[in-house]
Each structure stands twice: as C-alpha cells, then as structure tokens.
Amino acid sequence: MTNLNSFNDVSITVPEEDLFGIDPFAKALAKSLRGMVSPVGTTIALNGPWGSGKSSAVNLIRHHLREDIEGDKLNIIDFKCWWFRGEEALTLAFLQELDSSLQKTLGEKAKTLIPKLGKKLLQAGQVIGPAINIKTGGAWGPLASGTMDFAKKFFSDSDSIEKVFKELSDTLGNQTKRFLVIIDDIDRLTPHEALAIFRLVKTVGRLPRVMYLLVYDRELAGKAVKETYPSEGPHFLEKIVQASFDLPLPTRDDLNRAMLSRIGLLCGEPKTSDQLRRFMNIFHDAVSPYLNTPRDMTRLSNAISVTWPAVAEEVDVGDYLAIETLRLFELSLYNFVRKNKARLCGAQSDSNSRDDQQKEMGEYLSLVPQDRQEQAKLALLRLFPRLENVGYSASSVKKWEADRLVCTTPHFDTYFRMSLGDDTLSMSEINNVIEHAGDEEYVRGIFRTALGSIRKNGKSKVPLLLGELNTHSARIDEEKFQPLITALFSIADELHRKGDGDSGGFSIGNNHYRIHWLCHKLTWGRCSLDKRDAIFMAACKTAQLGWLVSFTSSQVTNYHPRDGKEPTPLEKCLIKKESLPELRTHTINRISAGAQSGELIAHAELPYILFRWREFGVGDNAQVRDWTNKQLQSDDSVSRLAEAFTGESWSHSMGMVGLGDRVAMRETRALVDGLDCIIDTREFRRRLEEIEKGNSLQDNRKQCVKIFLDAWRAREAAGE
C-alpha cells in the first residue's frame, strides 16, 4: 500500500502504511514496554538519523500499545518539546505536562506534589544549571513575563525536595497504572535545550511506574553533550539511558520500490521497453544513490509533485527525475550544469583526448564532496553522453531530440526553468499536428499560424514545426503522407521566410531545405519508389512556383548529376526516372505562366528560377532571354532585376597579428557571373545607368538600382 500522506512528510500511524520494515521493530519495542510491570524511571532511547522515520516508529509503538491504553493499564504522556523555546520554558512545560497527566490518575494525592517538586528543582539549579530565584530570575535574569506569572501560580512553598520526591514516589508505587513519557524530536532543539531535557529526565525520572522513551539522533545528541561536558562524552547519556535501540534503516530495495511507486503515480510509467530500460539505468545510477532515508524520498516526491505538472509530456521522466535529484542533493553541481548548456549538449565533446575529458569531468566533480563524487560522476555520464569517451552519430542526437532528453540543445532549458521556451514546441502541439497530418487545410492553417509566430531570436515557428515533424516522422501514418506533402508543397514559397535561415556567414539551412529533409525522412524506407512517385507527382500539381522549381531541379540532379558525380541510388529517389520529362514539362509550363502573370518578376527566388528555366530547356535559353528582354523595357522591372541579383557575402578578417574578428562582416555583391546566359547584360547595364540618372522611379526602387550598380562597379574595379 502506498502512503500518500508521506508526500507531505506526515508520519505513518498504522502498520499498513509501513513501506520500510519499521513495524516489526516498533512491535518488538512495544512488547518490551508492556513487559515492564514495575519500572522505576526506566529510560529507553530510540536512535536514528534525521529523516529516518523515528516519528513513524513512535506512532507504530503507540499503535501496538493501544490495548493497554484502552484497558487503563498505561497512560502515555506526550511532551512536544520542540513547541517550546528556551530552557526555562521547556522545564516548566514538562513539569506542567507531567502534573496534568498524574493528577488525572492520582487525583488529590498528586495535586501539589509536582508543583512542589518543580519549585525545589528550579531553585536548586538541578535542571537548567545555576539556581533560579523564582521571584527575580536570579543569575538568568528576569524570566519572560508569561513564564514568571506561571511560575508564581504553579509553585508553592513547603517541604524539602527529598520529602516531596518520596511522597510522589510512594503515591505512584501504590497503584498499578504505568506511565510512558514520550519525548520526540529532541534533535530539533538547540544543544542547550536538548541538555535541559536530558537533565530533566535524569532528575525527575527516578519515579516508580514511569518509563521514558527519548527519541533523537545519537550523533547530534553526542555533539550537544560534548560541547557542554567535554570530559564525559557518551558517559553522560549512559547514566540516563538504560537501553538504547537504533531504528533499522530501510533497505535500498525498499526505498527504490517505494520511490518507483510514487513516480508511477505522479509521472506515469515508461511506455516502451527501451524507455523502461533507459529509465531504470538513470534511476539506479543518478537517483537511487541519493535516497538513504524515507525523508530523502519524501523530499524528492514533494519536489516532483510541484514541478512535474509544468513539464509533463515535455521532458523525459528519467532525465527530469535525475535533474531534480541533483537540484535537491547536489545544488552546486546542479547550478554549474545549468550554466553550461553548450559544454554538455550534443554527441561530441570539445575535449581532444582522454586526459582532456578527465580534466573536464574533474571540474564538475570538484563541486561535490569526496564521498559522493563517484555517484555524481555516474549521474553525469548517464545524463550527458558527450562526457563519455564514446563517439555518437548524428542519428543518435536525432533520437535523443525525439525523446526530449536533457542532453539536447532544444530541450535542455526546459529541465531548468520548468517551462517551455520559445525554441521548442510542446508535445501537445506536436501530437495535434501528427494526428491531423492527413487534413490538408489543417496543415496549411497550422503552418501559416507558425509563420506569424515570431520568436525572440527573430525566427518564426516554422523551423521548429518542420524540425519536430522530421524528428517524429516515424509516428506519422503512411496514409497521411499524400495530404501532408501536398499541403506543404502548396504553401512552400510562403514558408520560405528569409529570417528563418541560419544567419551570418554560415547559413546551412532554410525552410525549403527543411521541407526537402522531411520529404525524404517520411518516405525513405517506408514507401516503394512507385508509391513515392505517385505521392510527389500528385503534390507537384498544386506546388507553389519557387518550390516546384527547386524540387524538380533536385530530382533531375538525382538522375543527371553535375561534375561527373554518381547518380543517386534508386532507394533515395523520390520520383521515377520515367516521370522526369512530365515533371520538367509541367515545371516549364508553370514558370511560363508565372512569367506572363507577373508572378515571376516579383518572386523572391527570381535568379534561381531563371537559371533553372534555362536548364530545364536543355540549354535553350530563348524563352528566358525573350522574357528578360521584355522586362528591360520597363524601369520598374529593371529595378526588380537589379534587386534580385544583389547579394550578400560574409567574411572574417585574420587581423593584424593573427587575432581574427569575432564576427563576420557583410558585403554587398553584384551577382553577375553567368548573367549573360539569361539576359542581355550590355542592355541591362545601359538601362541601369539610364535609370540612375533619371527620375522615373520612386526613391526606394531607384535605390535598388544604385546599390546593384555600385556593387557591379566595385567588382570591375577589383578586377573581378
């Protein structure tokens, strides 16, 4: 049975809630207490470290004593010592608690005995040290006003301490009922307060029919005694305690089983055998070593119950659990990991040798106490493969990204801020797209919405969406390929947003590339060439112009590669070779239609389309030049051609002494190489210079002409 109360660190109360084998111990100790028929201040200590379940053990002892309690053979006196602060308050509260309980049993006989005894003890200084003058506070200074008033009312003047103690002892000895005074959580007190409790038991404890159960951490209690009585050490407690028992610590297996049960309730269980295997590896190497007491488990359970709802379905359960474990038990290491995303994510370490890797690992482990470094090292290796001396492939990284592991750049931050950033999509969004991938209108709508969602890095959500579909392509059913691909082809030019490409001088991808990758990832290995041919030829019928030209070019190159390269293997081709003429003809007709409608002159990919138009015509550039000649007659069209053939390049300087620039510098370039194949460059230049001198265009269009001309002249001046 899982004890859900202990999620809130509530002690268990009945044997059925025991997960760690505490009950047999509690039952045996209760039996011993019942067997003490005539105890005289017998004091038993229950020892256990903080969080080991001592309070639960006390509750179970009480449970097994309930028959004697209900039969009026035993009265339990609970003294909540941690409710009171200060030695005087503890002393007075203890005596009052004892007085109240004894009066209920002994009646008038005990009405004045404890108050008399208390006053004598306090005035003699036998409990808290120097003698206290009840009226003035004596050497301790004035007692708090509330305590002072209570003391005056509670204690009276008469008799010696020996006489009062004997009278109380005789009264207790003449009846059969026994008393068990339980003092729990002594280790919550300050050292001086804890010593006050021990002195109280030592002084008042020699009473017939009275037993004491003191509950504390032996190590902490020993330190408290040593501070005040360095010469006595453990002998001080030995004079007070007749029997001492160590609470049995739960076995590692019991702790693991209980923790796994709670994880299942809070987070759910791994769905596949691979996920389960990885989870258990993470659990045993990165979580279990930190669970040494029931309270350790409770702390982690409580943390999960608060943080998990914010990231459920967005992170890997095993990685999440391990990161939370580091946050609770290795805070310095956790903070260092959180700040070193670039050094930990990915498959390949920056270290060039085993020595470098060991040095890097040593940097992390220096933040961990020596006795926990080995378990911290195992945790780091499980979480971040980059720290291993193993080479992992790009496909491994893709698999890690699909599983949303902490070692991947897109998902790392989610584990530390407990929320999704704008550089990743939620699993609910991804699941919705996969579920509706067969609905063309839905696909177009979701991508257009993503196109309008601009993130703080200036990119839209389209790269994220395409990337996630690529990562999770195996989850998309085959019957959804046709509508999904057709929908993407029909809006591909809209999605080809310039700001979504990789910025600077190292651009390696844009949304057109991402669509290409997705098409291949979806269909390679899952569809025959005939099936692929049918899907893509149908999708091309409604494809937007720029994308159609790009797709056709890639398929032509597969079968007719440039520069003497080998043709692409058939298993990686998307259409059949026999379909090339039909596709080429369809594309040329589509370009021609765009040329007539005005779509072509305004297209963002105008230079690319013009060169491919010539290429698809098998070297016949008549159609292209006829069209460009007509465009040269229009000032507006000339300015658009100038804008289209203005490009950018990026360069890095090595600097004066080899210390290069930290950023790439952008340069404007005139893209005129090979231009004479598609346009009359002399006429083009003449028209540009004519427009530069005239006033036929608005300033923004004329500026396009000037920028292009300046770049062209710069090339010429440089001898290019």
XYZ file of C-alpha atoms in Angstrom:
720
model
C 0.000 0.000 0.000
C 1.389 3.419 -0.958
C 1.216 6.030 1.791
C 0.190 9.217 0.005
C 0.272 11.140 3.289
C 4.034 10.913 3.343
C 4.135 13.040 0.197
C 3.663 15.821 2.764
C 6.188 14.355 5.204
C 3.386 13.145 7.510
C 4.458 10.261 9.767
C 2.641 6.974 9.293
C 0.284 5.794 12.047
C -0.705 2.185 11.261
C 1.269 -0.890 10.159
C -0.482 -0.989 6.784
C 1.299 2.231 5.809
C 4.762 0.881 6.604
C 6.925 0.669 3.475
C 10.313 0.226 5.091
C 10.110 -2.553 7.687
C 9.754 -0.236 10.694
C 6.703 -2.027 12.124
C 8.403 -5.268 13.283
C 10.894 -3.167 15.231
C 8.106 -0.997 16.708
C 6.074 -4.077 17.632
C 9.030 -5.656 19.453
C 9.797 -2.465 21.382
C 6.126 -2.090 22.351
C 6.182 -5.656 23.657
C 9.205 -4.830 25.817
C 7.443 -1.766 27.231
C 4.370 -3.829 28.080
C 6.611 -6.317 29.874
C 7.976 -3.684 32.270
C 5.482 -4.286 35.070
C 7.187 -2.193 37.746
C 9.517 0.272 36.035
C 11.290 2.942 38.067
C 12.140 5.753 35.704
C 13.287 3.290 33.043
C 14.608 5.297 30.141
C 14.794 3.905 26.615
C 16.374 5.741 23.713
C 15.251 5.385 20.128
C 18.110 6.468 17.867
C 18.016 7.337 14.194
C 19.388 9.995 11.828
C 17.278 12.892 10.643
C 14.537 11.711 8.316
C 14.925 8.004 9.107
C 11.327 7.582 10.320
C 11.666 7.914 14.099
C 8.294 9.655 14.482
C 6.660 6.948 12.402
C 8.219 4.338 14.685
C 6.810 6.150 17.745
C 3.331 6.171 16.181
C 3.576 2.435 15.478
C 4.743 1.767 19.066
C 1.705 3.685 20.283
C -0.462 1.611 17.940
C 0.812 -1.653 19.435
C 0.252 -0.340 22.983
C -3.359 0.618 22.338
C -4.743 -2.452 24.159
C -3.023 -1.440 27.415
C -4.031 2.199 26.882
C -7.682 1.328 26.274
C -7.616 -1.069 29.272
C -6.418 1.810 31.513
C -3.191 -0.050 32.281
C -0.969 2.521 30.604
C -1.116 6.248 30.200
C 1.008 7.913 27.528
C 2.325 11.397 28.214
C 3.383 13.151 25.029
C 5.758 16.015 25.577
C 6.150 18.076 22.389
C 9.454 19.576 23.397
C 10.008 21.434 20.112
C 6.913 23.559 20.767
C 8.861 25.479 23.428
C 11.919 27.699 23.100
C 14.365 28.267 25.943
C 15.442 26.024 28.805
C 13.167 27.641 31.400
C 10.115 27.279 29.165
C 10.965 23.628 28.446
C 11.371 22.859 32.144
C 8.133 24.498 33.191
C 6.189 22.980 30.286
C 7.492 19.483 31.040
C 6.579 19.726 34.717
C 3.140 21.065 33.881
C 2.543 18.217 31.382
C 3.637 15.637 33.968
C 1.486 17.261 36.674
C -1.581 17.354 34.463
C -1.293 13.684 33.496
C -0.595 12.417 37.014
C -3.476 14.369 38.551
C -5.910 12.655 36.172
C -4.816 9.317 37.616
C -3.790 10.066 41.198
C -6.371 12.756 41.904
C -5.993 14.845 45.072
C -2.944 12.856 46.175
C -0.808 14.374 43.420
C -2.401 17.797 43.256
C 0.502 19.619 44.895
C 3.363 17.160 44.543
C 4.713 18.085 41.093
C 4.432 21.872 41.712
C 6.360 21.461 44.939
C 8.988 19.272 43.285
C 9.304 21.645 40.357
C 9.975 24.652 42.527
C 12.599 22.892 44.541
C 14.372 21.607 41.436
C 14.415 25.001 39.763
C 15.561 26.845 42.840
C 18.301 24.278 43.419
C 19.530 24.623 39.857
C 19.428 20.864 39.368
C 17.796 21.030 35.946
C 18.926 24.043 33.947
C 22.144 24.981 35.711
C 22.511 27.963 38.096
C 19.801 28.274 40.701
C 16.830 30.390 39.713
C 15.160 32.815 42.063
C 11.547 32.386 41.054
C 10.802 35.981 42.003
C 13.676 37.736 40.219
C 15.140 35.348 37.709
C 18.467 35.308 39.575
C 21.586 34.563 37.558
C 19.499 34.015 34.392
C 17.945 37.452 34.570
C 14.194 38.029 34.606
C 12.138 35.223 33.120
C 9.663 36.147 30.400
C 6.609 37.727 31.963
C 4.333 34.857 30.940
C 6.711 32.274 32.393
C 7.162 34.322 35.570
C 3.419 34.590 36.171
C 3.007 30.865 35.564
C 5.832 30.012 37.959
C 4.360 32.113 40.779
C 0.966 30.480 40.326
C 2.228 26.949 39.727
C 4.804 26.539 42.502
C 4.193 26.879 46.230
C 6.495 26.991 49.266
C 6.780 23.942 51.577
C 8.792 20.840 52.380
C 12.224 19.700 51.195
C 12.930 18.243 47.796
C 13.642 14.799 49.274
C 10.354 14.739 51.161
C 8.338 15.832 48.133
C 10.065 13.281 45.878
C 9.469 10.425 48.377
C 5.814 11.350 48.785
C 5.339 11.386 44.986
C 7.204 8.071 44.650
C 5.084 6.407 47.347
C 1.892 7.641 45.723
C 2.927 6.273 42.324
C 4.175 2.995 43.784
C 0.859 2.267 45.485
C -1.075 1.937 42.227
C -0.792 -0.363 39.210
C -1.126 2.028 36.296
C 2.066 2.818 34.424
C 3.102 5.985 32.603
C 5.098 6.245 29.380
C 6.563 9.689 28.766
C 7.420 10.083 25.089
C 9.770 12.919 24.198
C 10.215 13.015 20.418
C 12.215 15.316 18.151
C 14.854 16.165 20.725
C 17.243 16.729 17.825
C 15.109 19.713 16.741
C 16.257 21.567 19.853
C 19.378 23.636 20.352
C 22.227 21.853 22.192
C 21.438 23.696 25.458
C 17.719 22.870 25.176
C 18.455 19.205 24.441
C 20.674 19.032 27.537
C 17.855 20.545 29.602
C 15.609 17.650 28.516
C 18.243 15.067 29.443
C 18.763 16.705 32.845
C 15.006 16.757 33.483
C 14.755 13.029 32.835
C 17.820 12.354 34.965
C 16.466 14.427 37.865
C 12.728 13.669 37.790
C 12.990 10.287 36.098
C 13.525 8.129 39.208
C 9.803 7.671 39.718
C 8.036 4.323 40.094
C 5.647 3.221 37.322
C 7.159 5.810 34.979
C 9.013 4.978 31.750
C 10.632 7.345 29.282
C 11.050 6.965 25.547
C 13.562 9.513 24.284
C 13.737 9.913 20.519
C 16.782 11.581 18.960
C 19.751 11.346 16.622
C 22.561 9.812 18.702
C 25.276 11.693 16.751
C 23.626 15.090 17.280
C 22.943 14.339 20.925
C 26.573 13.330 21.448
C 27.770 16.614 19.967
C 25.425 18.577 22.253
C 26.800 16.784 25.335
C 30.398 17.173 24.207
C 30.022 20.949 23.849
C 28.979 21.321 27.476
C 30.628 18.288 29.132
C 33.706 17.511 27.012
C 35.184 15.236 29.687
C 32.114 12.997 29.977
C 31.288 12.420 26.297
C 28.995 9.404 25.797
C 29.055 8.533 29.510
C 26.632 11.381 30.226
C 23.874 9.707 28.240
C 24.783 6.255 29.537
C 23.931 7.471 33.049
C 20.457 8.459 31.870
C 19.531 5.798 29.307
C 19.147 2.159 30.395
C 18.535 0.736 26.924
C 19.244 2.211 23.532
C 17.899 0.956 20.203
C 18.856 2.010 16.703
C 15.966 2.379 14.318
C 16.564 -0.077 11.463
C 17.236 1.854 8.270
C 15.166 0.833 5.277
C 16.882 -1.351 2.738
C 17.906 0.164 -0.583
C 15.420 -2.149 -2.264
C 12.543 -0.889 -0.099
C 13.422 2.754 -0.783
C 13.717 2.122 -4.513
C 10.440 0.255 -4.677
C 8.593 2.981 -2.755
C 10.121 5.762 -4.871
C 9.279 3.991 -8.124
C 5.712 3.560 -6.931
C 5.418 7.299 -6.295
C 6.981 8.161 -9.640
C 4.397 5.948 -11.312
C 1.577 7.739 -9.504
C 2.917 11.232 -10.232
C 4.516 10.918 -13.666
C 3.256 7.708 -15.191
C 5.347 4.764 -16.318
C 7.613 4.367 -19.380
C 5.606 3.196 -22.377
C 8.137 1.027 -24.210
C 10.776 -1.481 -23.183
C 13.537 0.813 -24.487
C 12.197 3.712 -22.442
C 11.897 1.475 -19.384
C 15.472 0.205 -19.754
C 16.875 3.724 -20.035
C 14.711 4.965 -17.160
C 15.922 2.204 -14.839
C 19.554 2.893 -15.781
C 19.077 6.570 -14.946
C 17.193 5.747 -11.745
C 19.788 3.353 -10.332
C 22.817 5.477 -11.288
C 21.546 9.033 -10.761
C 18.641 8.863 -8.292
C 18.768 5.823 -6.027
C 22.231 6.599 -4.523
C 20.814 9.815 -3.046
C 17.845 8.107 -1.345
C 19.173 6.989 2.036
C 16.225 7.724 4.334
C 12.449 7.928 3.986
C 12.726 11.712 4.269
C 15.081 11.827 1.266
C 12.412 10.039 -0.704
C 9.732 12.361 0.629
C 11.725 15.471 -0.336
C 12.110 14.217 -3.878
C 8.452 13.169 -4.051
C 7.332 16.581 -2.858
C 9.552 18.323 -5.408
C 8.164 16.183 -8.222
C 4.565 16.790 -7.195
C 5.141 20.552 -7.537
C 7.357 20.749 -10.627
C 6.156 17.849 -12.791
C 2.781 19.343 -13.878
C 4.632 22.258 -15.518
C 6.697 19.983 -17.786
C 4.634 16.799 -18.076
C 4.990 15.290 -21.573
C 7.686 17.870 -22.429
C 10.683 16.090 -20.888
C 11.992 12.595 -20.380
C 10.849 11.279 -16.985
C 14.186 9.675 -16.112
C 16.243 12.745 -17.018
C 13.780 15.011 -15.216
C 13.965 12.885 -12.074
C 17.772 12.879 -12.154
C 17.982 16.661 -12.625
C 15.561 17.210 -9.734
C 17.706 14.870 -7.620
C 20.785 16.987 -8.347
C 18.816 20.140 -7.502
C 17.895 18.773 -4.066
C 21.067 16.910 -3.110
C 23.913 18.427 -5.200
C 22.930 22.072 -5.579
C 26.403 23.364 -6.535
C 26.747 20.781 -9.292
C 23.182 21.449 -10.448
C 23.868 25.183 -10.790
C 27.092 24.523 -12.699
C 25.323 22.155 -15.105
C 22.530 24.661 -15.645
C 25.046 27.307 -16.766
C 26.976 25.033 -19.168
C 24.471 24.040 -21.827
C 26.951 24.367 -24.697
C 29.525 22.148 -22.988
C 27.091 19.358 -22.168
C 24.639 19.057 -25.061
C 25.278 17.075 -28.220
C 27.284 13.986 -29.093
C 30.877 15.107 -29.383
C 32.973 16.533 -26.587
C 35.224 19.534 -27.210
C 37.969 17.643 -25.393
C 40.614 16.334 -27.757
C 41.890 13.480 -25.603
C 41.015 11.212 -22.734
C 43.105 13.426 -20.448
C 41.113 16.486 -21.516
C 37.858 14.657 -20.834
C 39.030 13.548 -17.406
C 40.081 17.107 -16.618
C 36.638 18.378 -17.657
C 34.907 15.752 -15.518
C 37.177 16.700 -12.613
C 35.961 20.281 -12.911
C 32.387 19.123 -12.381
C 33.202 16.708 -9.568
C 35.197 19.319 -7.644
C 31.819 20.776 -6.674
C 30.795 17.545 -4.928
C 32.031 16.182 -1.565
C 34.671 13.467 -1.962
C 32.434 10.659 -0.701
C 29.771 11.400 -3.336
C 31.975 12.068 -6.367
C 31.684 8.585 -7.832
C 27.879 8.608 -7.758
C 27.814 12.168 -9.172
C 30.102 11.034 -11.997
C 27.754 8.166 -12.880
C 24.809 10.573 -12.894
C 26.582 12.980 -15.273
C 27.618 10.191 -17.641
C 24.061 8.862 -17.791
C 22.627 12.309 -18.467
C 25.244 13.703 -20.841
C 26.750 11.193 -23.321
C 29.085 13.930 -24.515
C 31.144 13.357 -21.353
C 31.763 9.719 -22.268
C 34.786 8.607 -24.216
C 32.465 7.337 -26.968
C 31.628 8.704 -30.395
C 27.925 9.117 -31.111
C 26.411 9.725 -34.544
C 24.061 12.437 -35.737
C 21.283 9.840 -35.784
C 21.825 9.313 -32.057
C 21.322 13.021 -31.458
C 18.106 12.935 -33.504
C 16.874 10.058 -31.368
C 17.736 11.988 -28.197
C 15.855 15.017 -29.527
C 12.816 12.869 -30.303
C 12.917 11.625 -26.704
C 13.383 15.225 -25.493
C 16.426 14.379 -23.370
C 18.299 16.950 -21.295
C 21.458 16.406 -23.377
C 19.867 18.067 -26.432
C 20.065 21.783 -27.157
C 16.340 22.308 -27.946
C 15.166 20.728 -24.680
C 17.940 21.430 -22.148
C 16.452 24.663 -20.780
C 13.048 23.098 -20.099
C 14.593 20.970 -17.354
C 15.909 24.014 -15.500
C 13.246 26.687 -15.862
C 10.373 24.194 -15.611
C 8.651 25.744 -18.616
C 8.902 25.557 -22.382
C 10.929 28.251 -24.088
C 10.074 29.638 -27.487
C 12.759 27.448 -29.034
C 10.729 24.271 -28.680
C 7.165 23.070 -29.180
C 5.018 21.322 -26.638
C 4.217 17.666 -27.127
C 0.518 18.527 -27.279
C 1.191 20.768 -30.294
C 3.280 18.077 -31.947
C 0.700 15.397 -31.215
C -2.048 17.551 -32.708
C -0.105 18.101 -35.933
C 0.673 14.389 -36.239
C -2.958 13.492 -35.558
C -4.239 15.929 -38.227
C -1.420 15.428 -40.729
C -3.943 13.923 -43.165
C -6.032 17.122 -43.270
C -4.612 19.486 -45.914
C -6.495 22.550 -44.681
C -5.384 21.920 -41.116
C -1.753 21.557 -42.197
C -1.838 24.787 -44.202
C -3.516 26.599 -41.331
C -1.111 25.414 -38.641
C 1.935 26.321 -40.733
C 0.598 29.759 -41.606
C -0.051 30.335 -37.913
C 3.516 29.210 -37.148
C 4.781 31.613 -39.833
C 3.158 34.510 -37.981
C 4.586 33.480 -34.596
C 7.934 35.261 -34.384
C 10.249 34.154 -31.588
C 12.698 36.350 -29.710
C 15.535 35.199 -31.991
C 13.664 36.690 -34.967
C 12.696 33.351 -36.475
C 9.185 32.048 -36.902
C 7.953 28.747 -35.505
C 8.050 27.129 -38.953
C 11.619 25.752 -38.471
C 10.532 24.270 -35.134
C 7.455 22.669 -36.642
C 9.339 21.204 -39.598
C 12.116 20.041 -37.291
C 9.711 18.281 -34.919
C 7.884 16.602 -37.821
C 11.248 15.430 -39.066
C 12.154 14.121 -35.612
C 8.803 12.370 -35.128
C 8.283 11.299 -38.755
C 8.090 7.631 -37.761
C 4.838 8.387 -35.885
C 3.065 9.716 -38.988
C 0.912 7.074 -40.691
C 1.606 6.326 -44.362
C -1.918 7.204 -45.455
C -1.234 10.759 -44.272
C 1.864 11.241 -46.453
C -0.022 12.364 -49.552
C -2.171 15.106 -47.967
C 0.680 16.313 -45.715
C 3.193 16.617 -48.547
C 0.619 18.132 -50.910
C -0.268 20.763 -48.291
C 3.398 21.663 -47.740
C 4.068 21.907 -51.499
C 1.092 24.234 -51.880
C 2.462 26.788 -49.359
C 6.204 26.128 -49.575
C 7.033 29.570 -51.032
C 5.069 31.277 -48.270
C 7.091 29.341 -45.719
C 10.404 30.248 -47.366
C 10.936 33.142 -44.972
C 14.372 34.765 -45.217
C 14.604 35.312 -41.443
C 14.194 31.574 -40.814
C 17.509 30.704 -42.439
C 20.655 30.310 -40.395
C 22.073 33.797 -40.006
C 25.508 35.221 -40.748
C 28.167 33.756 -42.957
C 27.461 30.153 -42.014
C 23.994 29.563 -43.454
C 23.366 25.852 -43.949
C 19.622 25.605 -43.924
C 16.322 27.308 -44.625
C 12.711 26.214 -44.716
C 12.979 24.850 -48.264
C 15.837 22.622 -47.133
C 13.791 21.544 -44.122
C 10.865 20.547 -46.352
C 13.261 18.539 -48.520
C 14.606 16.754 -45.439
C 11.096 15.998 -44.202
C 10.043 14.559 -47.568
C 12.986 12.206 -47.542
C 12.635 11.260 -43.857
C 8.952 10.446 -44.302
C 9.192 8.275 -47.374
C 12.657 6.693 -47.475
C 12.425 3.130 -46.287
C 8.662 3.271 -45.801
C 7.363 3.650 -49.352
C 8.340 1.897 -52.563
C 9.629 4.043 -55.447
C 6.283 3.608 -57.218
C 4.465 4.864 -54.104
C 6.841 7.783 -53.715
C 6.475 8.694 -57.382
C 2.685 8.794 -57.080
C 2.793 10.952 -53.917
C 5.238 13.563 -55.227
C 3.969 13.818 -58.800
C 0.476 14.487 -57.417
C 1.806 17.051 -54.908
C 3.646 18.927 -57.695
C 0.337 19.678 -59.450
C -0.505 22.341 -56.848
C 3.015 23.260 -55.709
C 3.987 26.914 -55.498
C 6.380 28.143 -58.163
C 9.690 28.504 -56.329
C 9.326 25.207 -54.512
C 8.272 23.395 -57.707
C 11.414 24.601 -59.478
C 13.603 23.598 -56.503
C 12.020 20.144 -56.246
C 12.252 19.489 -59.979
C 15.904 20.542 -60.003
C 16.728 18.138 -57.175
C 15.019 15.232 -58.966
C 16.760 15.973 -62.269
C 20.101 16.112 -60.433
C 19.406 12.727 -58.809
C 19.441 11.063 -62.232
C 21.719 13.515 -64.073
C 24.275 14.737 -61.522
C 26.727 17.509 -62.325
C 30.519 17.431 -62.188
C 30.779 13.723 -63.019
C 29.150 12.551 -59.747
C 27.359 9.226 -59.467
C 23.533 9.168 -59.818
C 21.550 8.896 -56.577
C 20.599 5.294 -55.644
C 17.005 4.485 -56.597
C 16.044 3.839 -52.974
C 16.743 7.533 -52.258
C 14.966 8.985 -55.305
C 11.520 10.468 -54.824
C 10.219 10.025 -58.368
C 10.932 7.528 -61.151
C 13.275 8.409 -63.994
C 10.446 7.881 -66.466
C 8.496 10.673 -64.757
C 11.223 13.282 -65.283
C 10.004 14.523 -68.722
C 6.489 15.015 -67.401
C 7.749 16.837 -64.309
C 10.129 19.019 -66.345
C 7.392 19.969 -68.813
C 4.970 20.768 -66.006
C 7.564 22.990 -64.326
C 8.444 24.872 -67.537
C 4.754 25.497 -68.178
C 4.335 26.717 -64.616
C 7.290 29.134 -64.991
C 5.889 30.416 -68.274
C 2.530 31.033 -66.654
C 4.227 32.936 -63.851
C 6.199 34.962 -66.373
C 3.002 36.021 -68.108
C 1.047 36.779 -64.934
C 3.732 38.949 -63.295
C 4.336 36.378 -60.540
C 7.851 35.639 -61.762
C 9.276 39.196 -61.766
C 8.196 39.676 -58.158
C 9.350 36.262 -56.945
C 11.931 36.155 -54.146
C 13.775 33.332 -55.935
C 13.843 35.058 -59.342
C 17.552 34.436 -60.217
C 17.335 30.766 -59.250
C 14.156 30.250 -61.266
C 15.607 31.968 -64.362
C 18.720 29.772 -64.398
C 16.660 26.620 -63.824
C 14.269 27.704 -66.609
C 17.202 27.729 -68.982
C 18.431 24.403 -67.592
C 15.086 22.659 -67.962
C 15.001 23.817 -71.585
C 18.096 21.650 -72.168
C 20.380 24.600 -72.868
C 17.851 26.516 -74.956
C 17.766 29.954 -73.393
C 15.472 31.525 -75.994
C 12.410 31.543 -73.725
C 14.341 33.052 -70.845
C 16.041 35.783 -72.915
C 12.784 36.659 -74.681
C 11.202 37.250 -71.313
C 14.129 39.235 -69.822
C 14.360 41.393 -72.967
C 10.748 42.380 -72.428
C 11.462 43.185 -68.779
C 14.287 45.558 -69.777
C 11.698 47.783 -71.421
C 10.152 48.565 -68.016
C 12.002 50.742 -65.490
C 10.194 49.028 -62.622
C 11.131 45.551 -63.920
C 14.767 46.629 -64.372
C 14.880 47.764 -60.759
C 13.415 44.432 -59.644
C 16.004 42.526 -61.657
C 18.716 44.674 -60.048
C 17.319 43.921 -56.584
C 17.089 40.194 -57.363
C 20.718 39.988 -58.484
C 22.056 41.910 -55.491
C 23.535 39.505 -52.990
C 25.472 39.421 -49.752
C 28.674 37.709 -48.726
C 30.291 37.325 -45.313
C 33.968 37.413 -44.474
C 36.240 37.167 -41.442
C 39.489 39.097 -41.127
C 42.503 37.385 -39.562
C 43.585 40.691 -38.016
C 46.941 42.416 -37.733
C 48.724 39.695 -35.755
C 46.522 36.699 -36.373
C 43.820 37.533 -33.825
C 40.813 37.485 -36.128
C 37.456 39.230 -35.989
C 34.872 37.766 -33.639
C 32.053 38.462 -36.123
C 31.622 38.107 -39.861
C 31.344 41.287 -41.950
C 28.616 41.590 -44.561
C 29.450 42.790 -48.076
C 27.026 43.681 -50.882
C 27.807 41.918 -54.159
C 26.504 42.083 -57.723
C 25.668 38.510 -58.802
C 26.603 38.865 -62.475
C 28.533 35.627 -63.029
C 26.825 33.772 -65.900
C 24.236 36.517 -66.197
C 24.762 36.841 -69.959
C 23.191 33.357 -70.378
C 19.769 34.671 -69.407
C 19.876 38.400 -70.118
C 21.475 40.902 -72.474
C 23.974 42.271 -69.953
C 25.017 45.273 -72.116
C 21.427 46.430 -72.448
C 20.830 45.681 -68.784
C 23.805 47.851 -67.775
C 22.758 50.665 -70.113
C 19.227 50.667 -68.716
C 20.503 50.655 -65.140
C 22.704 53.707 -65.732
C 19.882 55.440 -67.566
C 17.536 54.918 -64.630
C 20.255 56.036 -62.199
C 20.435 59.420 -63.930
C 16.703 59.857 -64.386
C 13.718 60.337 -62.086
C 11.297 57.746 -63.425
C 11.163 55.626 -60.242
C 10.301 56.227 -56.628
C 13.272 56.551 -54.304
C 13.080 53.018 -52.900
C 13.085 51.413 -56.338
C 15.810 53.738 -57.613
C 17.910 52.877 -54.546
C 17.830 49.191 -55.581
C 19.332 50.191 -58.931
C 22.068 52.297 -57.291
C 23.093 49.568 -54.820
C 23.379 46.987 -57.588
C 25.314 49.331 -59.902
C 27.743 50.309 -57.132
C 28.411 46.659 -56.381
C 28.904 45.861 -60.065
C 31.361 48.725 -60.429
C 33.211 47.577 -57.314
C 33.693 44.145 -58.876
C 35.082 45.723 -62.010
C 37.415 47.951 -60.015
C 38.707 44.888 -58.179
C 39.384 43.190 -61.492
C 36.754 40.508 -60.966
